Amino acid sequence: MKRRAYALTATLCAALALSACSSTRLGGSPVRSAAAPAPAPIEAVPSGPVESAPLAPIEGQALPPIAGSTAPLAPGLTPPAGGTDVATLPPAPAPAPAAPASRTAMVGNWTVRNAAGSSCRIQLSSSPALDLYRASASGCSNQDLSKVNAWDYRDGEVYLYQTGGSVAARLRGSPSALSGVIAKSGAPLSLSR
C-alpha cells in the first residue's frame, strides 16, 4: 500500500511539474489556437531618374550690385560730383600659412634655429614609438630641444616631445619650413630643411 502511495505521489508531482512548465505565468509559451496572420506586404516606393529644373526668380528687392561695378541710382537721386572722395575698405589680411599636407611630409632632417641664434639638427622619423613617432636631436645647446625623442603631427601642427612625454615645442608651417615656440620658455623657434 505504501508503494502505491509513493507511485501516486510521484505521478502527481510529475504531472504538476509538467503543467507548470507550460503555464504562461512561469515563462512557458502560450497555447495557440490558430496561427497568427502574416503581416501585410510592404509596397516599394516607385523610383526613377531625378531631374532638376531652374528655380523661379526671387521676388522682392533687387540684388546689390557686383563689387567694382557702377550701380544704377534710385529714382530722384543725383550722382556724386566728379572728384568726390569715396571711402574704401582696407585690404583683406594675408591668409594664414597653409598647413602641411600630411605627417609624411614632415619626416626627415631639419635645421633648428632658436632666438639665441644657435642651431642644431633634429631628425623626424616615420618609425612609430607607441602613439607617437621617433625623433632625435643632435648638437642642441637648449636643454629642452636636446631631450627631444618623439614627435607627432595633429591639426596642422608639429609637436616635439621630450623624454617623459612633455611637449618641448609646437610648430606650424609648410613641409619646407616650420615656425613656433619652445613650450617652457615661449622663445621663438624655426625649423628649415
PDB file of C-alpha atoms in Angstrom:
ATOM      1  CA  MET A   1       0.000   0.000   0.000  1.00  0.00           C
ATOM      2  CA  LYS A   2       2.836   2.351   0.771  1.00  0.00           C
ATOM      3  CA  ARG A   3       4.275   1.535  -2.581  1.00  0.00           C
ATOM      4  CA  ARG A   4       1.076   2.642  -4.300  1.00  0.00           C
ATOM      5  CA  ALA A   5       1.037   5.872  -2.311  1.00  0.00           C
ATOM      6  CA  TYR A   6       4.608   6.650  -3.379  1.00  0.00           C
ATOM      7  CA  ALA A   7       3.827   5.861  -7.014  1.00  0.00           C
ATOM      8  CA  LEU A   8       0.694   8.002  -6.930  1.00  0.00           C
ATOM      9  CA  THR A   9       2.576  10.893  -5.268  1.00  0.00           C
ATOM     10  CA  ALA A  10       5.386  10.677  -7.815  1.00  0.00           C
ATOM     11  CA  THR A  11       2.931  10.651 -10.719  1.00  0.00           C
ATOM     12  CA  LEU A  12       1.037  13.661  -9.350  1.00  0.00           C
ATOM     13  CA  CYS A  13       4.293  15.613  -8.798  1.00  0.00           C
ATOM     14  CA  ALA A  14       5.442  14.880 -12.347  1.00  0.00           C
ATOM     15  CA  ALA A  15       2.080  15.926 -13.802  1.00  0.00           C
ATOM     16  CA  LEU A  16       2.091  19.106 -11.727  1.00  0.00           C
ATOM     17  CA  ALA A  17       5.641  19.969 -12.814  1.00  0.00           C
ATOM     18  CA  LEU A  18       4.831  19.412 -16.488  1.00  0.00           C
ATOM     19  CA  SER A  19       1.698  21.541 -16.304  1.00  0.00           C
ATOM     20  CA  ALA A  20       3.648  24.349 -14.586  1.00  0.00           C
ATOM     21  CA  CYS A  21       6.236  24.364 -17.387  1.00  0.00           C
ATOM     22  CA  SER A  22       3.576  25.079 -19.985  1.00  0.00           C
ATOM     23  CA  SER A  23       1.994  27.886 -17.946  1.00  0.00           C
ATOM     24  CA  THR A  24       2.461  31.433 -19.303  1.00  0.00           C
ATOM     25  CA  ARG A  25       2.935  32.717 -15.754  1.00  0.00           C
ATOM     26  CA  LEU A  26       6.185  30.743 -15.471  1.00  0.00           C
ATOM     27  CA  GLY A  27       7.574  31.723 -18.871  1.00  0.00           C
ATOM     28  CA  GLY A  28       6.111  28.906 -20.916  1.00  0.00           C
ATOM     29  CA  SER A  29       4.748  29.506 -24.380  1.00  0.00           C
ATOM     30  CA  PRO A  30       1.042  30.356 -24.622  1.00  0.00           C
ATOM     31  CA  VAL A  31      -1.284  27.879 -26.242  1.00  0.00           C
ATOM     32  CA  ARG A  32      -2.108  28.977 -29.765  1.00  0.00           C
ATOM     33  CA  SER A  33      -5.448  28.054 -31.116  1.00  0.00           C
ATOM     34  CA  ALA A  34      -4.711  29.398 -34.597  1.00  0.00           C
ATOM     35  CA  ALA A  35      -1.639  30.548 -36.459  1.00  0.00           C
ATOM     36  CA  ALA A  36      -1.054  34.319 -36.414  1.00  0.00           C
ATOM     37  CA  PRO A  37      -1.900  36.026 -39.699  1.00  0.00           C
ATOM     38  CA  ALA A  38       1.047  37.005 -41.892  1.00  0.00           C
ATOM     39  CA  PRO A  39       1.867  40.729 -41.934  1.00  0.00           C
ATOM     40  CA  ALA A  40       0.713  42.746 -44.918  1.00  0.00           C
ATOM     41  CA  PRO A  41       3.349  43.131 -47.631  1.00  0.00           C
ATOM     42  CA  ILE A  42       5.164  46.458 -47.798  1.00  0.00           C
ATOM     43  CA  GLU A  43       4.836  48.301 -51.061  1.00  0.00           C
ATOM     44  CA  ALA A  44       8.001  49.663 -52.606  1.00  0.00           C
ATOM     45  CA  VAL A  45       8.205  53.369 -53.305  1.00  0.00           C
ATOM     46  CA  PRO A  46       8.481  53.951 -57.040  1.00  0.00           C
ATOM     47  CA  SER A  47      11.785  55.425 -58.045  1.00  0.00           C
ATOM     48  CA  GLY A  48      13.061  56.810 -61.271  1.00  0.00           C
ATOM     49  CA  PRO A  49      15.509  59.330 -62.603  1.00  0.00           C
ATOM     50  CA  VAL A  50      15.579  62.634 -60.756  1.00  0.00           C
ATOM     51  CA  GLU A  51      15.565  65.695 -62.959  1.00  0.00           C
ATOM     52  CA  SER A  52      16.491  69.190 -61.909  1.00  0.00           C
ATOM     53  CA  ALA A  53      14.894  72.395 -63.072  1.00  0.00           C
ATOM     54  CA  PRO A  54      15.923  76.020 -62.588  1.00  0.00           C
ATOM     55  CA  LEU A  55      14.308  77.855 -59.714  1.00  0.00           C
ATOM     56  CA  ALA A  56      11.915  80.717 -60.266  1.00  0.00           C
ATOM     57  CA  PRO A  57      13.410  84.186 -59.654  1.00  0.00           C
ATOM     58  CA  ILE A  58      13.061  85.598 -56.167  1.00  0.00           C
ATOM     59  CA  GLU A  59      10.527  88.370 -55.996  1.00  0.00           C
ATOM     60  CA  GLY A  60      11.170  91.409 -53.873  1.00  0.00           C
ATOM     61  CA  GLN A  61      14.104  93.790 -53.733  1.00  0.00           C
ATOM     62  CA  ALA A  62      16.786  93.862 -56.390  1.00  0.00           C
ATOM     63  CA  LEU A  63      20.128  92.294 -55.609  1.00  0.00           C
ATOM     64  CA  PRO A  64      23.036  94.586 -54.652  1.00  0.00           C
ATOM     65  CA  PRO A  65      25.461  95.464 -57.457  1.00  0.00           C
ATOM     66  CA  ILE A  66      28.570  93.376 -58.018  1.00  0.00           C
ATOM     67  CA  ALA A  67      31.705  94.804 -56.387  1.00  0.00           C
ATOM     68  CA  GLY A  68      33.612  97.073 -58.769  1.00  0.00           C
ATOM     69  CA  SER A  69      30.614  97.848 -60.980  1.00  0.00           C
ATOM     70  CA  THR A  70      28.617 101.037 -61.014  1.00  0.00           C
ATOM     71  CA  ALA A  71      25.187 100.592 -59.533  1.00  0.00           C
ATOM     72  CA  PRO A  72      22.163 102.287 -61.079  1.00  0.00           C
ATOM     73  CA  LEU A  73      20.856 105.108 -58.931  1.00  0.00           C
ATOM     74  CA  ALA A  74      17.426 105.077 -57.401  1.00  0.00           C
ATOM     75  CA  PRO A  75      14.929 107.483 -58.997  1.00  0.00           C
ATOM     76  CA  GLY A  76      15.315 111.045 -57.709  1.00  0.00           C
ATOM     77  CA  LEU A  77      18.984 110.731 -56.655  1.00  0.00           C
ATOM     78  CA  THR A  78      21.836 112.520 -58.373  1.00  0.00           C
ATOM     79  CA  PRO A  79      25.268 111.008 -58.909  1.00  0.00           C
ATOM     80  CA  PRO A  80      28.147 112.368 -56.779  1.00  0.00           C
ATOM     81  CA  ALA A  81      30.169 115.210 -58.272  1.00  0.00           C
ATOM     82  CA  GLY A  82      33.440 114.321 -60.002  1.00  0.00           C
ATOM     83  CA  GLY A  83      36.486 114.172 -57.726  1.00  0.00           C
ATOM     84  CA  THR A  84      34.453 113.237 -54.660  1.00  0.00           C
ATOM     85  CA  ASP A  85      36.404 111.007 -52.290  1.00  0.00           C
ATOM     86  CA  VAL A  86      34.791 107.674 -51.656  1.00  0.00           C
ATOM     87  CA  ALA A  87      35.718 105.576 -48.631  1.00  0.00           C
ATOM     88  CA  THR A  88      37.089 102.118 -49.338  1.00  0.00           C
ATOM     89  CA  LEU A  89      37.619  99.093 -47.182  1.00  0.00           C
ATOM     90  CA  PRO A  90      41.153  98.224 -46.096  1.00  0.00           C
ATOM     91  CA  PRO A  91      42.723  95.325 -47.978  1.00  0.00           C
ATOM     92  CA  ALA A  92      41.986  91.875 -46.599  1.00  0.00           C
ATOM     93  CA  PRO A  93      44.712  90.441 -44.346  1.00  0.00           C
ATOM     94  CA  ALA A  94      47.039  87.871 -45.865  1.00  0.00           C
ATOM     95  CA  PRO A  95      45.839  84.307 -45.401  1.00  0.00           C
ATOM     96  CA  ALA A  96      47.495  82.201 -42.736  1.00  0.00           C
ATOM     97  CA  PRO A  97      50.249  79.906 -43.996  1.00  0.00           C
ATOM     98  CA  ALA A  98      48.918  76.633 -45.333  1.00  0.00           C
ATOM     99  CA  ALA A  99      49.128  73.659 -43.018  1.00  0.00           C
ATOM    100  CA  PRO A 100      51.415  70.811 -44.067  1.00  0.00           C
ATOM    101  CA  ALA A 101      49.709  68.269 -46.238  1.00  0.00           C
ATOM    102  CA  SER A 102      50.439  65.266 -44.050  1.00  0.00           C
ATOM    103  CA  ARG A 103      52.584  63.683 -41.388  1.00  0.00           C
ATOM    104  CA  THR A 104      54.778  62.044 -44.034  1.00  0.00           C
ATOM    105  CA  ALA A 105      55.664  65.475 -45.464  1.00  0.00           C
ATOM    106  CA  MET A 106      57.325  66.325 -42.135  1.00  0.00           C
ATOM    107  CA  VAL A 107      59.602  63.255 -41.994  1.00  0.00           C
ATOM    108  CA  GLY A 108      63.310  63.983 -42.482  1.00  0.00           C
ATOM    109  CA  ASN A 109      66.210  66.107 -41.236  1.00  0.00           C
ATOM    110  CA  TRP A 110      65.618  69.660 -40.039  1.00  0.00           C
ATOM    111  CA  THR A 111      67.961  72.501 -39.055  1.00  0.00           C
ATOM    112  CA  VAL A 112      66.720  74.204 -35.895  1.00  0.00           C
ATOM    113  CA  ARG A 113      67.378  77.879 -35.090  1.00  0.00           C
ATOM    114  CA  ASN A 114      66.327  79.379 -31.774  1.00  0.00           C
ATOM    115  CA  ALA A 115      66.058  83.002 -30.598  1.00  0.00           C
ATOM    116  CA  ALA A 116      69.605  82.964 -29.178  1.00  0.00           C
ATOM    117  CA  GLY A 117      70.916  82.324 -32.692  1.00  0.00           C
ATOM    118  CA  SER A 118      72.229  78.830 -32.030  1.00  0.00           C
ATOM    119  CA  SER A 119      71.370  75.986 -34.354  1.00  0.00           C
ATOM    120  CA  CYS A 120      71.218  72.204 -34.191  1.00  0.00           C
ATOM    121  CA  ARG A 121      69.726  69.256 -36.070  1.00  0.00           C
ATOM    122  CA  ILE A 122      66.525  67.312 -35.392  1.00  0.00           C
ATOM    123  CA  GLN A 123      65.507  64.213 -37.322  1.00  0.00           C
ATOM    124  CA  LEU A 124      61.816  63.309 -37.503  1.00  0.00           C
ATOM    125  CA  SER A 125      61.395  59.609 -38.251  1.00  0.00           C
ATOM    126  CA  SER A 126      58.426  57.671 -39.612  1.00  0.00           C
ATOM    127  CA  SER A 127      59.007  54.727 -37.246  1.00  0.00           C
ATOM    128  CA  PRO A 128      56.325  54.541 -34.546  1.00  0.00           C
ATOM    129  CA  ALA A 129      57.021  54.858 -30.829  1.00  0.00           C
ATOM    130  CA  LEU A 130      53.732  53.901 -29.119  1.00  0.00           C
ATOM    131  CA  ASP A 131      51.226  56.554 -30.274  1.00  0.00           C
ATOM    132  CA  LEU A 132      53.949  58.996 -31.438  1.00  0.00           C
ATOM    133  CA  TYR A 133      56.875  58.818 -33.881  1.00  0.00           C
ATOM    134  CA  ARG A 134      60.594  58.676 -33.116  1.00  0.00           C
ATOM    135  CA  ALA A 135      62.749  61.795 -33.235  1.00  0.00           C
ATOM    136  CA  SER A 136      66.367  62.549 -32.372  1.00  0.00           C
ATOM    137  CA  ALA A 137      68.262  65.767 -31.704  1.00  0.00           C
ATOM    138  CA  SER A 138      71.983  66.398 -32.153  1.00  0.00           C
ATOM    139  CA  GLY A 139      74.090  69.401 -31.218  1.00  0.00           C
ATOM    140  CA  CYS A 140      71.290  71.299 -29.453  1.00  0.00           C
ATOM    141  CA  SER A 141      72.511  73.620 -26.688  1.00  0.00           C
ATOM    142  CA  ASN A 142      68.948  74.262 -25.488  1.00  0.00           C
ATOM    143  CA  GLN A 143      68.114  71.712 -22.767  1.00  0.00           C
ATOM    144  CA  ASP A 144      64.502  71.290 -23.912  1.00  0.00           C
ATOM    145  CA  LEU A 145      65.483  70.623 -27.518  1.00  0.00           C
ATOM    146  CA  SER A 146      68.359  68.291 -26.627  1.00  0.00           C
ATOM    147  CA  LYS A 147      65.874  65.931 -24.905  1.00  0.00           C
ATOM    148  CA  VAL A 148      63.529  65.618 -27.917  1.00  0.00           C
ATOM    149  CA  ASN A 149      62.865  61.920 -28.642  1.00  0.00           C
ATOM    150  CA  ALA A 150      59.376  61.834 -30.208  1.00  0.00           C
ATOM    151  CA  TRP A 151      57.078  63.888 -32.400  1.00  0.00           C
ATOM    152  CA  ASP A 152      53.546  63.991 -33.779  1.00  0.00           C
ATOM    153  CA  TYR A 153      51.513  65.912 -36.349  1.00  0.00           C
ATOM    154  CA  ARG A 154      47.974  66.953 -35.312  1.00  0.00           C
ATOM    155  CA  ASP A 155      45.611  69.613 -36.620  1.00  0.00           C
ATOM    156  CA  GLY A 156      48.252  71.167 -38.872  1.00  0.00           C
ATOM    157  CA  GLU A 157      50.852  71.432 -36.094  1.00  0.00           C
ATOM    158  CA  VAL A 158      54.067  69.538 -35.360  1.00  0.00           C
ATOM    159  CA  TYR A 159      54.601  68.696 -31.682  1.00  0.00           C
ATOM    160  CA  LEU A 160      58.110  67.808 -30.431  1.00  0.00           C
ATOM    161  CA  TYR A 161      58.146  65.703 -27.238  1.00  0.00           C
ATOM    162  CA  GLN A 162      60.835  65.224 -24.584  1.00  0.00           C
ATOM    163  CA  THR A 163      61.642  62.087 -22.660  1.00  0.00           C
ATOM    164  CA  GLY A 164      58.772  61.637 -20.211  1.00  0.00           C
ATOM    165  CA  GLY A 165      56.119  62.832 -22.658  1.00  0.00           C
ATOM    166  CA  SER A 166      56.095  66.598 -22.071  1.00  0.00           C
ATOM    167  CA  VAL A 167      55.813  68.908 -25.092  1.00  0.00           C
ATOM    168  CA  ALA A 168      59.142  70.571 -25.912  1.00  0.00           C
ATOM    169  CA  ALA A 169      57.930  72.700 -28.844  1.00  0.00           C
ATOM    170  CA  ARG A 170      54.910  73.360 -31.020  1.00  0.00           C
ATOM    171  CA  LEU A 171      55.374  74.382 -34.662  1.00  0.00           C
ATOM    172  CA  ARG A 172      53.283  75.258 -37.722  1.00  0.00           C
ATOM    173  CA  GLY A 173      54.199  75.907 -41.340  1.00  0.00           C
ATOM    174  CA  SER A 174      54.923  74.063 -44.572  1.00  0.00           C
ATOM    175  CA  PRO A 175      56.882  70.896 -45.430  1.00  0.00           C
ATOM    176  CA  SER A 176      59.977  73.050 -46.044  1.00  0.00           C
ATOM    177  CA  ALA A 177      59.834  75.496 -43.102  1.00  0.00           C
ATOM    178  CA  LEU A 178      58.228  75.444 -39.662  1.00  0.00           C
ATOM    179  CA  SER A 179      57.994  78.142 -37.003  1.00  0.00           C
ATOM    180  CA  GLY A 180      56.725  78.070 -33.453  1.00  0.00           C
ATOM    181  CA  VAL A 181      57.784  78.338 -29.824  1.00  0.00           C
ATOM    182  CA  ILE A 182      59.593  76.338 -27.179  1.00  0.00           C
ATOM    183  CA  ALA A 183      56.887  75.219 -24.750  1.00  0.00           C
ATOM    184  CA  LYS A 184      58.520  76.101 -21.400  1.00  0.00           C
ATOM    185  CA  SER A 185      60.062  79.467 -22.261  1.00  0.00           C
ATOM    186  CA  GLY A 186      57.896  80.651 -25.138  1.00  0.00           C
ATOM    187  CA  ALA A 187      61.061  81.529 -27.083  1.00  0.00           C
ATOM    188  CA  PRO A 188      60.620  81.567 -30.867  1.00  0.00           C
ATOM    189  CA  LEU A 189      61.923  78.620 -32.836  1.00  0.00           C
ATOM    190  CA  SER A 190      62.241  77.843 -36.551  1.00  0.00           C
ATOM    191  CA  LEU A 191      62.983  74.662 -38.469  1.00  0.00           C
ATOM    192  CA  SER A 192      64.125  74.530 -42.076  1.00  0.00           C
ATOM    193  CA  ARG A 193      65.276  71.773 -44.419  1.00  0.00           C
TER     194      ARG A 193
END
